[in-house]
Amino acid sequence: MSLLTLSTVATTSCSKSDSKQEILDKQGTKLIVKVSGIADEQSSITTKGSITATTKAPKIINYPEFDATVSVDNNLPASPIARITQGANFNLSSSISSSGAKAENMADLVKYRLFIFKQDGTFVDSESMAAGSTGSISLEPGNYKWAALSYNDETPVDDLTVGGSTDIVLPGGKDVLYANGDVTIADGNSSNISITFKRKYSRLGIELNTMGMFANMENANVVVSGLSVTKATIKMFDGGLKDFVSDPQTINYASFTNVDPSYSDAKIAYIYTANNAQSEVKVAVSNLTIRLDDGNPRNFTQTANFTFPITPVMGKSYRLLTNLIESPLTIERTATLSGTKYTTQWARQNVYYQAGHNPYRFHHTYKKSADRNSFFSFGSNNPLKAGKDGDPCANVYPAGVWKSPTAQDYYMLVGGGLVPNFSALSPTYNTDYTEYTSSTGTEGPYPSKNLRFYDNGQYINLGLVEDLINVQLGSTGRGHYWTGSAGIDLLGLLSLGAISYETASTGGLFNAPINRTILNIGDIQLLSALDVVKSNLKNVRCVRK
């Protein structure tokens, strides 16, 4: 009966997910141990200067070859070892509980050591264990204090000597995790504890992100400076830190690992420090190389410097995020009557949709294309479905940077408009595109600094089949581009008609243009009282917000 009772206690202490794991030596008086995870309690972000943690209206910083946004937040991805061991089945960021604390799973291969003390602080015994498996340690009946220490990787934790010091000098550059508590061992019965670790050091994740360039990073020179990094000694009985010493860390491109193991468009490097002094972390990026959608590299040679003013708090986690963004092309015009200057910053190529990772993208190269995934019905976020009130540009990473152009943005090119109104620009015509050479912006390493609209045609919408758009082959000749501006409002329900931009077609003698570039109203129908829209499918060129 005693053995049966003990077996029942040990078995019920494990969750269903632990049923496949071996419970070590269930017989005898044991302390049965398992790990629940890591609690990462967050405080509000404390920074100095203009850096904010919001993505609603990011401040864009202009550099010679690309643009960027910088921010400080708490949205760190899963630990490096979790990404390696769990592959694609990992959390991109920690989940937030109703209490505001974050919870992170601990990877199965992570080692930790459990220490047992008497209530007066005398060291009794310890055992090295691993997350993902149920561990145990034999104890005499009595009241004990337990403590656990881990470096959140496969590095073993040093043991203590009975009768010696109960302090451990912590290694540098490690994610120090600690937990403690009380436990009572009754005569003839096992007890169970579930460990939830907390961080002792500040954790700063420096993330470089090229999702706004729609490409993987292949190489870069990265220099990180400005943070005074220290390490400490931990008192295992109560978790207190002491004897802080300087511990400089070198962070370069080799220090960064992929946030998602399958992609190289977001990389992160970690700094762990016991120092909570006000700092200015400086990140310098130069000689960046990305891989384009046609397989060729694009090399950015100039240096961009980013500064993160921050006062880290020990035990808290921070992400220092740099989003690198493709630079725009700028058209600046003066209204004919008022003399007011207006500026529009255009994307260099059309937006398209690619299901999966980072789905909304801009084409990298200049070429004519009839790719189905770059043609949208008016107000739709998905090329395959009808929509209403959608904007594919608003979904381009990072949020809050791009939007669909208004009719006014196009009037600045083709002339017209009521208030304000503009004279027409004189574009350059080609058999495949219409180009405005008056645009300004970075040329190399991009294909050009000229704003070009290709004659990609449009898809003719034949109707809907279970919300999916039924189309025929794309037309040839002119390029058709939606604005985000609707035409006539029908009973406040839906806009009947929408404004689109159409490039000039070419033909006749000497391939001369036969039509001026125009704006059209039409191509949109109200199918039912349910606000279902039918429209032809056109390209979308985004502009900066």
PDB file of N, CA and C in Angstrom, residues 305-359:
ATOM      1  N   ASN A 305      23.951  54.888 -38.006  1.00  0.00           N
ATOM      2  CA  ASN A 305      24.139  54.839 -36.557  1.00  0.00           C
ATOM      3  C   ASN A 305      22.804  55.011 -35.848  1.00  0.00           C
ATOM      4  N   PHE A 306      22.530  54.119 -34.901  1.00  0.00           N
ATOM      5  CA  PHE A 306      21.288  54.133 -34.141  1.00  0.00           C
ATOM      6  C   PHE A 306      21.621  54.239 -32.651  1.00  0.00           C
ATOM      7  N   THR A 307      20.854  55.054 -31.933  1.00  0.00           N
ATOM      8  CA  THR A 307      21.094  55.265 -30.504  1.00  0.00           C
ATOM      9  C   THR A 307      19.831  54.931 -29.716  1.00  0.00           C
ATOM     10  N   PHE A 308      19.999  54.165 -28.641  1.00  0.00           N
ATOM     11  CA  PHE A 308      18.898  53.772 -27.769  1.00  0.00           C
ATOM     12  C   PHE A 308      19.180  54.249 -26.351  1.00  0.00           C
ATOM     13  N   PRO A 309      18.623  55.381 -25.917  1.00  0.00           N
ATOM     14  CA  PRO A 309      18.778  55.789 -24.521  1.00  0.00           C
ATOM     15  C   PRO A 309      17.892  54.901 -23.644  1.00  0.00           C
ATOM     16  N   ILE A 310      18.444  54.282 -22.617  1.00  0.00           N
ATOM     17  CA  ILE A 310      17.675  53.339 -21.809  1.00  0.00           C
ATOM     18  C   ILE A 310      18.277  53.215 -20.425  1.00  0.00           C
ATOM     19  N   THR A 311      17.424  53.027 -19.433  1.00  0.00           N
ATOM     20  CA  THR A 311      17.851  52.706 -18.075  1.00  0.00           C
ATOM     21  C   THR A 311      17.277  51.344 -17.730  1.00  0.00           C
ATOM     22  N   PRO A 312      18.016  50.270 -17.955  1.00  0.00           N
ATOM     23  CA  PRO A 312      17.475  48.927 -17.695  1.00  0.00           C
ATOM     24  C   PRO A 312      17.317  48.675 -16.207  1.00  0.00           C
ATOM     25  N   VAL A 313      16.355  47.851 -15.871  1.00  0.00           N
ATOM     26  CA  VAL A 313      16.102  47.435 -14.488  1.00  0.00           C
ATOM     27  C   VAL A 313      16.434  45.956 -14.377  1.00  0.00           C
ATOM     28  N   MET A 314      17.195  45.589 -13.350  1.00  0.00           N
ATOM     29  CA  MET A 314      17.596  44.186 -13.210  1.00  0.00           C
ATOM     30  C   MET A 314      16.362  43.283 -13.099  1.00  0.00           C
ATOM     31  N   GLY A 315      16.415  42.185 -13.829  1.00  0.00           N
ATOM     32  CA  GLY A 315      15.309  41.253 -13.868  1.00  0.00           C
ATOM     33  C   GLY A 315      14.326  41.515 -14.990  1.00  0.00           C
ATOM     34  N   LYS A 316      14.435  42.648 -15.670  1.00  0.00           N
ATOM     35  CA  LYS A 316      13.516  42.997 -16.733  1.00  0.00           C
ATOM     36  C   LYS A 316      14.155  42.760 -18.103  1.00  0.00           C
ATOM     37  N   SER A 317      13.289  42.656 -19.121  1.00  0.00           N
ATOM     38  CA  SER A 317      13.747  42.386 -20.480  1.00  0.00           C
ATOM     39  C   SER A 317      13.337  43.522 -21.402  1.00  0.00           C
ATOM     40  N   TYR A 318      14.199  43.818 -22.366  1.00  0.00           N
ATOM     41  CA  TYR A 318      13.970  44.917 -23.293  1.00  0.00           C
ATOM     42  C   TYR A 318      14.409  44.502 -24.697  1.00  0.00           C
ATOM     43  N   ARG A 319      13.620  44.922 -25.682  1.00  0.00           N
ATOM     44  CA  ARG A 319      14.030  44.744 -27.076  1.00  0.00           C
ATOM     45  C   ARG A 319      14.388  46.097 -27.657  1.00  0.00           C
ATOM     46  N   LEU A 320      15.595  46.218 -28.203  1.00  0.00           N
ATOM     47  CA  LEU A 320      16.057  47.426 -28.877  1.00  0.00           C
ATOM     48  C   LEU A 320      15.979  47.139 -30.371  1.00  0.00           C
ATOM     49  N   LEU A 321      14.901  47.607 -30.993  1.00  0.00           N
ATOM     50  CA  LEU A 321      14.544  47.198 -32.350  1.00  0.00           C
ATOM     51  C   LEU A 321      14.928  48.260 -33.366  1.00  0.00           C
ATOM     52  N   THR A 322      15.641  47.823 -34.397  1.00  0.00           N
ATOM     53  CA  THR A 322      15.934  48.667 -35.553  1.00  0.00           C
ATOM     54  C   THR A 322      15.303  48.035 -36.784  1.00  0.00           C
ATOM     55  N   ASN A 323      14.286  48.697 -37.329  1.00  0.00           N
ATOM     56  CA  ASN A 323      13.661  48.263 -38.575  1.00  0.00           C
ATOM     57  C   ASN A 323      14.289  49.019 -39.732  1.00  0.00           C
ATOM     58  N   LEU A 324      14.942  48.303 -40.624  1.00  0.00           N
ATOM     59  CA  LEU A 324      15.505  48.905 -41.823  1.00  0.00           C
ATOM     60  C   LEU A 324      14.447  48.849 -42.927  1.00  0.00           C
ATOM     61  N   ILE A 325      14.184  49.992 -43.564  1.00  0.00           N
ATOM     62  CA  ILE A 325      13.068  50.127 -44.491  1.00  0.00           C
ATOM     63  C   ILE A 325      13.573  50.640 -45.832  1.00  0.00           C
ATOM     64  N   GLU A 326      13.012  50.096 -46.900  1.00  0.00           N
ATOM     65  CA  GLU A 326      13.365  50.574 -48.228  1.00  0.00           C
ATOM     66  C   GLU A 326      13.017  52.054 -48.355  1.00  0.00           C
ATOM     67  N   SER A 327      13.926  52.834 -48.894  1.00  0.00           N
ATOM     68  CA  SER A 327      13.693  54.273 -49.013  1.00  0.00           C
ATOM     69  C   SER A 327      12.717  54.567 -50.151  1.00  0.00           C
ATOM     70  N   PRO A 328      11.995  55.693 -50.087  1.00  0.00           N
ATOM     71  CA  PRO A 328      11.009  56.028 -51.108  1.00  0.00           C
ATOM     72  C   PRO A 328      11.581  56.947 -52.188  1.00  0.00           C
ATOM     73  N   LEU A 329      10.740  57.249 -53.179  1.00  0.00           N
ATOM     74  CA  LEU A 329      11.015  58.274 -54.182  1.00  0.00           C
ATOM     75  C   LEU A 329      10.049  59.428 -53.943  1.00  0.00           C
ATOM     76  N   THR A 330      10.556  60.645 -54.011  1.00  0.00           N
ATOM     77  CA  THR A 330       9.778  61.813 -53.612  1.00  0.00           C
ATOM     78  C   THR A 330       9.389  62.662 -54.816  1.00  0.00           C
ATOM     79  N   ILE A 331       8.104  63.020 -54.854  1.00  0.00           N
ATOM     80  CA  ILE A 331       7.591  63.985 -55.815  1.00  0.00           C
ATOM     81  C   ILE A 331       7.147  65.210 -55.027  1.00  0.00           C
ATOM     82  N   GLU A 332       7.696  66.380 -55.383  1.00  0.00           N
ATOM     83  CA  GLU A 332       7.308  67.630 -54.729  1.00  0.00           C
ATOM     84  C   GLU A 332       6.700  68.554 -55.781  1.00  0.00           C
ATOM     85  N   ARG A 333       5.492  69.050 -55.484  1.00  0.00           N
ATOM     86  CA  ARG A 333       4.790  69.918 -56.434  1.00  0.00           C
ATOM     87  C   ARG A 333       4.262  71.151 -55.720  1.00  0.00           C
ATOM     88  N   THR A 334       4.015  72.194 -56.504  1.00  0.00           N
ATOM     89  CA  THR A 334       3.419  73.427 -56.005  1.00  0.00           C
ATOM     90  C   THR A 334       2.046  73.590 -56.637  1.00  0.00           C
ATOM     91  N   ALA A 335       1.025  73.774 -55.804  1.00  0.00           N
ATOM     92  CA  ALA A 335      -0.331  73.951 -56.318  1.00  0.00           C
ATOM     93  C   ALA A 335      -0.399  75.190 -57.206  1.00  0.00           C
ATOM     94  N   THR A 336      -1.170  75.090 -58.298  1.00  0.00           N
ATOM     95  CA  THR A 336      -1.191  76.140 -59.310  1.00  0.00           C
ATOM     96  C   THR A 336      -1.710  77.464 -58.771  1.00  0.00           C
ATOM     97  N   LEU A 337      -2.793  77.450 -58.026  1.00  0.00           N
ATOM     98  CA  LEU A 337      -3.417  78.690 -57.584  1.00  0.00           C
ATOM     99  C   LEU A 337      -2.879  79.185 -56.245  1.00  0.00           C
ATOM    100  N   SER A 338      -2.767  78.292 -55.271  1.00  0.00           N
ATOM    101  CA  SER A 338      -2.390  78.725 -53.922  1.00  0.00           C
ATOM    102  C   SER A 338      -0.888  78.899 -53.740  1.00  0.00           C
ATOM    103  N   GLY A 339      -0.088  78.225 -54.552  1.00  0.00           N
ATOM    104  CA  GLY A 339       1.362  78.281 -54.381  1.00  0.00           C
ATOM    105  C   GLY A 339       1.873  77.421 -53.236  1.00  0.00           C
ATOM    106  N   THR A 340       0.989  76.616 -52.640  1.00  0.00           N
ATOM    107  CA  THR A 340       1.381  75.741 -51.527  1.00  0.00           C
ATOM    108  C   THR A 340       2.133  74.537 -52.060  1.00  0.00           C
ATOM    109  N   LYS A 341       3.190  74.160 -51.342  1.00  0.00           N
ATOM    110  CA  LYS A 341       3.983  73.000 -51.748  1.00  0.00           C
ATOM    111  C   LYS A 341       3.427  71.724 -51.127  1.00  0.00           C
ATOM    112  N   TYR A 342       3.403  70.657 -51.921  1.00  0.00           N
ATOM    113  CA  TYR A 342       2.930  69.346 -51.469  1.00  0.00           C
ATOM    114  C   TYR A 342       3.991  68.305 -51.824  1.00  0.00           C
ATOM    115  N   THR A 343       4.118  67.322 -50.955  1.00  0.00           N
ATOM    116  CA  THR A 343       5.121  66.270 -51.152  1.00  0.00           C
ATOM    117  C   THR A 343       4.478  64.897 -50.979  1.00  0.00           C
ATOM    118  N   THR A 344       4.791  63.990 -51.881  1.00  0.00           N
ATOM    119  CA  THR A 344       4.378  62.586 -51.757  1.00  0.00           C
ATOM    120  C   THR A 344       5.611  61.703 -51.909  1.00  0.00           C
ATOM    121  N   GLN A 345       5.760  60.752 -50.986  1.00  0.00           N
ATOM    122  CA  GLN A 345       6.864  59.797 -51.045  1.00  0.00           C
ATOM    123  C   GLN A 345       6.317  58.451 -51.506  1.00  0.00           C
ATOM    124  N   TRP A 346       6.761  58.027 -52.678  1.00  0.00           N
ATOM    125  CA  TRP A 346       6.239  56.821 -53.323  1.00  0.00           C
ATOM    126  C   TRP A 346       7.136  55.615 -53.076  1.00  0.00           C
ATOM    127  N   ALA A 347       6.514  54.442 -52.975  1.00  0.00           N
ATOM    128  CA  ALA A 347       7.279  53.194 -53.020  1.00  0.00           C
ATOM    129  C   ALA A 347       7.844  53.021 -54.424  1.00  0.00           C
ATOM    130  N   ARG A 348       8.952  52.319 -54.530  1.00  0.00           N
ATOM    131  CA  ARG A 348       9.623  52.178 -55.822  1.00  0.00           C
ATOM    132  C   ARG A 348       8.927  51.169 -56.733  1.00  0.00           C
ATOM    133  N   GLN A 349       8.223  50.202 -56.139  1.00  0.00           N
ATOM    134  CA  GLN A 349       7.521  49.203 -56.934  1.00  0.00           C
ATOM    135  C   GLN A 349       6.197  48.855 -56.262  1.00  0.00           C
ATOM    136  N   ASN A 350       5.419  48.008 -56.941  1.00  0.00           N
ATOM    137  CA  ASN A 350       4.075  47.692 -56.481  1.00  0.00           C
ATOM    138  C   ASN A 350       4.096  46.762 -55.271  1.00  0.00           C
ATOM    139  N   VAL A 351       3.015  46.809 -54.500  1.00  0.00           N
ATOM    140  CA  VAL A 351       2.847  45.881 -53.394  1.00  0.00           C
ATOM    141  C   VAL A 351       2.267  44.574 -53.946  1.00  0.00           C
ATOM    142  N   TYR A 352       2.703  43.456 -53.362  1.00  0.00           N
ATOM    143  CA  TYR A 352       2.110  42.169 -53.705  1.00  0.00           C
ATOM    144  C   TYR A 352       1.952  41.337 -52.441  1.00  0.00           C
ATOM    145  N   TYR A 353       1.148  40.292 -52.542  1.00  0.00           N
ATOM    146  CA  TYR A 353       0.809  39.459 -51.390  1.00  0.00           C
ATOM    147  C   TYR A 353       1.404  38.074 -51.574  1.00  0.00           C
ATOM    148  N   GLN A 354       2.108  37.604 -50.551  1.00  0.00           N
ATOM    149  CA  GLN A 354       2.704  36.269 -50.559  1.00  0.00           C
ATOM    150  C   GLN A 354       2.353  35.613 -49.243  1.00  0.00           C
ATOM    151  N   ALA A 355       1.450  34.670 -49.257  1.00  0.00           N
ATOM    152  CA  ALA A 355       0.954  34.061 -48.027  1.00  0.00           C
ATOM    153  C   ALA A 355       2.105  33.477 -47.219  1.00  0.00           C
ATOM    154  N   GLY A 356       2.003  33.610 -45.889  1.00  0.00           N
ATOM    155  CA  GLY A 356       3.027  33.075 -44.998  1.00  0.00           C
ATOM    156  C   GLY A 356       3.793  34.176 -44.306  1.00  0.00           C
ATOM    157  N   HIS A 357       5.093  33.987 -44.228  1.00  0.00           N
ATOM    158  CA  HIS A 357       5.958  34.918 -43.518  1.00  0.00           C
ATOM    159  C   HIS A 357       6.035  36.266 -44.234  1.00  0.00           C
ATOM    160  N   ASN A 358       5.806  37.364 -43.494  1.00  0.00           N
ATOM    161  CA  ASN A 358       5.917  38.724 -44.027  1.00  0.00           C
ATOM    162  C   ASN A 358       5.179  38.835 -45.358  1.00  0.00           C
ATOM    163  N   PRO A 359       3.862  38.703 -45.356  1.00  0.00           N
ATOM    164  CA  PRO A 359       3.118  38.488 -46.609  1.00  0.00           C
ATOM    165  C   PRO A 359       3.006  39.684 -47.535  1.00  0.00           C
TER     166      PRO A 359
END
